[in-house]
Amino acid sequence: MDKDEIANNFAVLFRGGKVALDTDGEFRPWTTDSGGFQPADGKDWLSIAYDHLWAGPSVGVYPLVLHDEQFNVYWGCVDWDTGPQESMIHARNVRTALEQLGVTGWVERSRSKGFHLWVFFTDAVPAVAARRGLLAVCDLVDAPTTEVNPKQVELSGRGWGNGVRLPYGHLRQRGGYNEVTNPEATISIVPVTQFVPEAMESRTTPADWEAVTALWRPPERPRRADTGTTPTTGPLEGLAAFIRRLGPEPSPHKPTGDRSIAMWKLACAMTRQGYSRQTMLRELRGADIEWGRKFANRQDCTDQLEQLLDNAYKDVHQQ
């Protein structure tokens, strides 16, 4: 394949709803000259994908696409940022589990301290099916599910949901960052000229993915074991109070802080300290509003916060 063909097929693999610019430490929607938002599909998307690979700027994609009143995706991605060694173990385990189910997963070393795992579909798959399938496989091998994309299965009309940075950006940090790797090989980096044709050839059909989605089970609402004490209520104390006051911690990549990590830390801290479910939901809602309304303006706000607490409970009590 020449550069044009590589870029065109790369664009097919990573197409989605809208394009995000990944420049100067910011990840934000790409606005067009007319004031609209750049779709991650069509002729312009082919050109953007080419520049991403061979010239810059680097981009990401918001995955949700609306087709006939249903939100669909063309790919799914799980992100682990729990340190290079632990994240690689999770990525390898999920990749192996998918392989057993007849699905090819691609592992990418992210630009921070973790790994991504990608699954590509031959055609549009309902966002809810893509998410549930990935959650189910992660649960099979006890891999964290904090960052399973698509993170939303519908949009409330404001924003585009959560996006993901794409691998192989021309302006990426060199040395294997933001490149697909083979976790079983000694020479692990997979060049884009190899990755693209192999990923295109090994995409999963929507029919095959149904078997993966069928493994999903609704999470049981966790109940704390009866310890003979009353769950903690009232103002937060200790570590939970500290995290609540501190808020998202700035980093070189996110100067305004990472809300997802802060919300996760708060949920885990409150769970460890024994706060009631009602208190934890109230505190998470308040923190979300103060920290930029990640969930507050969405129709599924409560569902997202409930899921966050379910995951925190599993992480704290079932390890």
PDB file of N, CA and C in Angstrom, residues 21-72:
ATOM      1  N   LEU A  21      -9.253  17.724  17.608  1.00  0.00           N
ATOM      2  CA  LEU A  21      -7.867  18.161  17.455  1.00  0.00           C
ATOM      3  C   LEU A  21      -7.099  17.814  18.720  1.00  0.00           C
ATOM      4  N   ASP A  22      -5.917  17.275  18.543  1.00  0.00           N
ATOM      5  CA  ASP A  22      -5.060  16.910  19.663  1.00  0.00           C
ATOM      6  C   ASP A  22      -3.775  17.718  19.563  1.00  0.00           C
ATOM      7  N   THR A  23      -3.832  18.977  20.001  1.00  0.00           N
ATOM      8  CA  THR A  23      -2.693  19.883  19.860  1.00  0.00           C
ATOM      9  C   THR A  23      -2.463  20.667  21.139  1.00  0.00           C
ATOM     10  N   ASP A  24      -1.202  20.967  21.396  1.00  0.00           N
ATOM     11  CA  ASP A  24      -0.813  21.828  22.528  1.00  0.00           C
ATOM     12  C   ASP A  24      -1.388  21.335  23.853  1.00  0.00           C
ATOM     13  N   GLY A  25      -1.433  20.010  24.021  1.00  0.00           N
ATOM     14  CA  GLY A  25      -1.930  19.449  25.274  1.00  0.00           C
ATOM     15  C   GLY A  25      -3.431  19.490  25.423  1.00  0.00           C
ATOM     16  N   GLU A  26      -4.143  19.911  24.390  1.00  0.00           N
ATOM     17  CA  GLU A  26      -5.603  19.986  24.447  1.00  0.00           C
ATOM     18  C   GLU A  26      -6.228  18.983  23.498  1.00  0.00           C
ATOM     19  N   PHE A  27      -7.374  18.468  23.897  1.00  0.00           N
ATOM     20  CA  PHE A  27      -8.162  17.555  23.078  1.00  0.00           C
ATOM     21  C   PHE A  27      -9.547  18.176  22.966  1.00  0.00           C
ATOM     22  N   ARG A  28      -9.871  18.698  21.777  1.00  0.00           N
ATOM     23  CA  ARG A  28     -11.108  19.470  21.640  1.00  0.00           C
ATOM     24  C   ARG A  28     -11.721  19.245  20.256  1.00  0.00           C
ATOM     25  N   PRO A  29     -13.030  19.470  20.119  1.00  0.00           N
ATOM     26  CA  PRO A  29     -13.678  19.286  18.814  1.00  0.00           C
ATOM     27  C   PRO A  29     -13.042  20.179  17.742  1.00  0.00           C
ATOM     28  N   TRP A  30     -12.935  19.638  16.545  1.00  0.00           N
ATOM     29  CA  TRP A  30     -12.400  20.360  15.386  1.00  0.00           C
ATOM     30  C   TRP A  30     -13.539  21.166  14.785  1.00  0.00           C
ATOM     31  N   THR A  31     -13.421  22.486  14.853  1.00  0.00           N
ATOM     32  CA  THR A  31     -14.449  23.349  14.270  1.00  0.00           C
ATOM     33  C   THR A  31     -14.043  23.744  12.853  1.00  0.00           C
ATOM     34  N   THR A  32     -15.023  23.781  11.968  1.00  0.00           N
ATOM     35  CA  THR A  32     -14.783  24.137  10.575  1.00  0.00           C
ATOM     36  C   THR A  32     -14.845  25.643  10.402  1.00  0.00           C
ATOM     37  N   ASP A  33     -14.463  26.126   9.229  1.00  0.00           N
ATOM     38  CA  ASP A  33     -14.494  27.566   8.950  1.00  0.00           C
ATOM     39  C   ASP A  33     -15.909  28.127   9.037  1.00  0.00           C
ATOM     40  N   SER A  34     -16.898  27.266   8.793  1.00  0.00           N
ATOM     41  CA  SER A  34     -18.289  27.725   8.838  1.00  0.00           C
ATOM     42  C   SER A  34     -18.863  27.716  10.249  1.00  0.00           C
ATOM     43  N   GLY A  35     -18.051  27.254  11.214  1.00  0.00           N
ATOM     44  CA  GLY A  35     -18.505  27.243  12.607  1.00  0.00           C
ATOM     45  C   GLY A  35     -19.088  25.918  13.045  1.00  0.00           C
ATOM     46  N   GLY A  36     -19.162  24.950  12.139  1.00  0.00           N
ATOM     47  CA  GLY A  36     -19.659  23.630  12.503  1.00  0.00           C
ATOM     48  C   GLY A  36     -18.545  22.747  13.036  1.00  0.00           C
ATOM     49  N   PHE A  37     -18.837  21.461  13.139  1.00  0.00           N
ATOM     50  CA  PHE A  37     -17.858  20.510  13.652  1.00  0.00           C
ATOM     51  C   PHE A  37     -17.514  19.505  12.561  1.00  0.00           C
ATOM     52  N   GLN A  38     -16.253  19.153  12.487  1.00  0.00           N
ATOM     53  CA  GLN A  38     -15.745  18.322  11.403  1.00  0.00           C
ATOM     54  C   GLN A  38     -16.148  16.857  11.589  1.00  0.00           C
ATOM     55  N   PRO A  39     -16.902  16.281  10.637  1.00  0.00           N
ATOM     56  CA  PRO A  39     -17.263  14.862  10.744  1.00  0.00           C
ATOM     57  C   PRO A  39     -16.044  13.962  10.561  1.00  0.00           C
ATOM     58  N   ALA A  40     -16.052  12.843  11.257  1.00  0.00           N
ATOM     59  CA  ALA A  40     -14.986  11.847  11.102  1.00  0.00           C
ATOM     60  C   ALA A  40     -15.403  10.814  10.064  1.00  0.00           C
ATOM     61  N   ASP A  41     -15.810  11.305   8.913  1.00  0.00           N
ATOM     62  CA  ASP A  41     -16.214  10.468   7.790  1.00  0.00           C
ATOM     63  C   ASP A  41     -16.277  11.358   6.551  1.00  0.00           C
ATOM     64  N   GLY A  42     -16.251  10.756   5.385  1.00  0.00           N
ATOM     65  CA  GLY A  42     -16.347  11.536   4.161  1.00  0.00           C
ATOM     66  C   GLY A  42     -15.003  11.968   3.608  1.00  0.00           C
ATOM     67  N   LYS A  43     -15.057  12.785   2.559  1.00  0.00           N
ATOM     68  CA  LYS A  43     -13.853  13.180   1.819  1.00  0.00           C
ATOM     69  C   LYS A  43     -12.855  13.952   2.679  1.00  0.00           C
ATOM     70  N   ASP A  44     -13.340  14.923   3.442  1.00  0.00           N
ATOM     71  CA  ASP A  44     -12.427  15.711   4.278  1.00  0.00           C
ATOM     72  C   ASP A  44     -11.737  14.838   5.321  1.00  0.00           C
ATOM     73  N   TRP A  45     -12.455  13.846   5.813  1.00  0.00           N
ATOM     74  CA  TRP A  45     -11.882  12.942   6.819  1.00  0.00           C
ATOM     75  C   TRP A  45     -10.700  12.161   6.237  1.00  0.00           C
ATOM     76  N   LEU A  46     -10.778  11.803   4.970  1.00  0.00           N
ATOM     77  CA  LEU A  46      -9.653  11.111   4.326  1.00  0.00           C
ATOM     78  C   LEU A  46      -8.404  11.989   4.338  1.00  0.00           C
ATOM     79  N   SER A  47      -8.593  13.269   4.048  1.00  0.00           N
ATOM     80  CA  SER A  47      -7.474  14.207   4.041  1.00  0.00           C
ATOM     81  C   SER A  47      -6.917  14.413   5.444  1.00  0.00           C
ATOM     82  N   ILE A  48      -7.808  14.495   6.417  1.00  0.00           N
ATOM     83  CA  ILE A  48      -7.381  14.680   7.809  1.00  0.00           C
ATOM     84  C   ILE A  48      -6.591  13.456   8.285  1.00  0.00           C
ATOM     85  N   ALA A  49      -7.065  12.262   7.926  1.00  0.00           N
ATOM     86  CA  ALA A  49      -6.353  11.038   8.314  1.00  0.00           C
ATOM     87  C   ALA A  49      -4.961  10.997   7.688  1.00  0.00           C
ATOM     88  N   TYR A  50      -4.860  11.427   6.441  1.00  0.00           N
ATOM     89  CA  TYR A  50      -3.545  11.472   5.770  1.00  0.00           C
ATOM     90  C   TYR A  50      -2.606  12.398   6.533  1.00  0.00           C
ATOM     91  N   ASP A  51      -3.080  13.599   6.864  1.00  0.00           N
ATOM     92  CA  ASP A  51      -2.237  14.548   7.592  1.00  0.00           C
ATOM     93  C   ASP A  51      -1.861  14.014   8.974  1.00  0.00           C
ATOM     94  N   HIS A  52      -2.807  13.375   9.644  1.00  0.00           N
ATOM     95  CA  HIS A  52      -2.527  12.793  10.964  1.00  0.00           C
ATOM     96  C   HIS A  52      -1.332  11.848  10.886  1.00  0.00           C
ATOM     97  N   LEU A  53      -1.293  11.024   9.847  1.00  0.00           N
ATOM     98  CA  LEU A  53      -0.232  10.021   9.719  1.00  0.00           C
ATOM     99  C   LEU A  53       1.087  10.580   9.210  1.00  0.00           C
ATOM    100  N   TRP A  54       1.021  11.538   8.278  1.00  0.00           N
ATOM    101  CA  TRP A  54       2.230  11.901   7.540  1.00  0.00           C
ATOM    102  C   TRP A  54       2.683  13.349   7.699  1.00  0.00           C
ATOM    103  N   ALA A  55       1.851  14.207   8.314  1.00  0.00           N
ATOM    104  CA  ALA A  55       2.251  15.620   8.401  1.00  0.00           C
ATOM    105  C   ALA A  55       1.854  16.289   9.708  1.00  0.00           C
ATOM    106  N   GLY A  56       0.688  15.959  10.240  1.00  0.00           N
ATOM    107  CA  GLY A  56       0.127  16.664  11.386  1.00  0.00           C
ATOM    108  C   GLY A  56      -0.972  17.610  10.919  1.00  0.00           C
ATOM    109  N   PRO A  57      -1.863  18.024  11.783  1.00  0.00           N
ATOM    110  CA  PRO A  57      -1.867  17.785  13.233  1.00  0.00           C
ATOM    111  C   PRO A  57      -2.382  16.390  13.595  1.00  0.00           C
ATOM    112  N   SER A  58      -2.144  16.013  14.853  1.00  0.00           N
ATOM    113  CA  SER A  58      -2.682  14.760  15.372  1.00  0.00           C
ATOM    114  C   SER A  58      -4.149  14.962  15.734  1.00  0.00           C
ATOM    115  N   VAL A  59      -4.925  13.889  15.603  1.00  0.00           N
ATOM    116  CA  VAL A  59      -6.363  13.997  15.865  1.00  0.00           C
ATOM    117  C   VAL A  59      -6.852  12.810  16.685  1.00  0.00           C
ATOM    118  N   GLY A  60      -8.064  12.959  17.167  1.00  0.00           N
ATOM    119  CA  GLY A  60      -8.805  11.881  17.806  1.00  0.00           C
ATOM    120  C   GLY A  60     -10.189  11.845  17.207  1.00  0.00           C
ATOM    121  N   VAL A  61     -11.009  10.940  17.691  1.00  0.00           N
ATOM    122  CA  VAL A  61     -12.369  10.803  17.161  1.00  0.00           C
ATOM    123  C   VAL A  61     -13.353  10.600  18.306  1.00  0.00           C
ATOM    124  N   TYR A  62     -14.487  11.271  18.211  1.00  0.00           N
ATOM    125  CA  TYR A  62     -15.640  10.994  19.061  1.00  0.00           C
ATOM    126  C   TYR A  62     -16.446   9.911  18.350  1.00  0.00           C
ATOM    127  N   PRO A  63     -16.632   8.747  18.945  1.00  0.00           N
ATOM    128  CA  PRO A  63     -17.085   7.592  18.168  1.00  0.00           C
ATOM    129  C   PRO A  63     -18.557   7.559  17.762  1.00  0.00           C
ATOM    130  N   LEU A  64     -19.455   8.199  18.517  1.00  0.00           N
ATOM    131  CA  LEU A  64     -20.885   7.994  18.284  1.00  0.00           C
ATOM    132  C   LEU A  64     -21.367   8.620  16.976  1.00  0.00           C
ATOM    133  N   VAL A  65     -22.085   7.804  16.181  1.00  0.00           N
ATOM    134  CA  VAL A  65     -22.670   8.230  14.918  1.00  0.00           C
ATOM    135  C   VAL A  65     -24.162   7.936  14.980  1.00  0.00           C
ATOM    136  N   LEU A  66     -24.986   8.908  14.621  1.00  0.00           N
ATOM    137  CA  LEU A  66     -26.442   8.728  14.661  1.00  0.00           C
ATOM    138  C   LEU A  66     -26.936   8.227  13.311  1.00  0.00           C
ATOM    139  N   HIS A  67     -27.507   7.014  13.315  1.00  0.00           N
ATOM    140  CA  HIS A  67     -28.102   6.420  12.125  1.00  0.00           C
ATOM    141  C   HIS A  67     -29.542   6.045  12.442  1.00  0.00           C
ATOM    142  N   ASP A  68     -30.507   6.696  11.772  1.00  0.00           N
ATOM    143  CA  ASP A  68     -31.919   6.322  11.955  1.00  0.00           C
ATOM    144  C   ASP A  68     -32.301   6.242  13.425  1.00  0.00           C
ATOM    145  N   GLU A  69     -31.976   7.304  14.169  1.00  0.00           N
ATOM    146  CA  GLU A  69     -32.344   7.447  15.583  1.00  0.00           C
ATOM    147  C   GLU A  69     -31.641   6.439  16.492  1.00  0.00           C
ATOM    148  N   GLN A  70     -30.578   5.821  16.016  1.00  0.00           N
ATOM    149  CA  GLN A  70     -29.787   4.908  16.839  1.00  0.00           C
ATOM    150  C   GLN A  70     -28.327   5.330  16.782  1.00  0.00           C
ATOM    151  N   PHE A  71     -27.679   5.369  17.940  1.00  0.00           N
ATOM    152  CA  PHE A  71     -26.264   5.719  17.991  1.00  0.00           C
ATOM    153  C   PHE A  71     -25.417   4.468  17.772  1.00  0.00           C
ATOM    154  N   ASN A  72     -24.547   4.548  16.771  1.00  0.00           N
ATOM    155  CA  ASN A  72     -23.692   3.426  16.390  1.00  0.00           C
ATOM    156  C   ASN A  72     -22.220   3.809  16.488  1.00  0.00           C
TER     157      ASN A  72
END
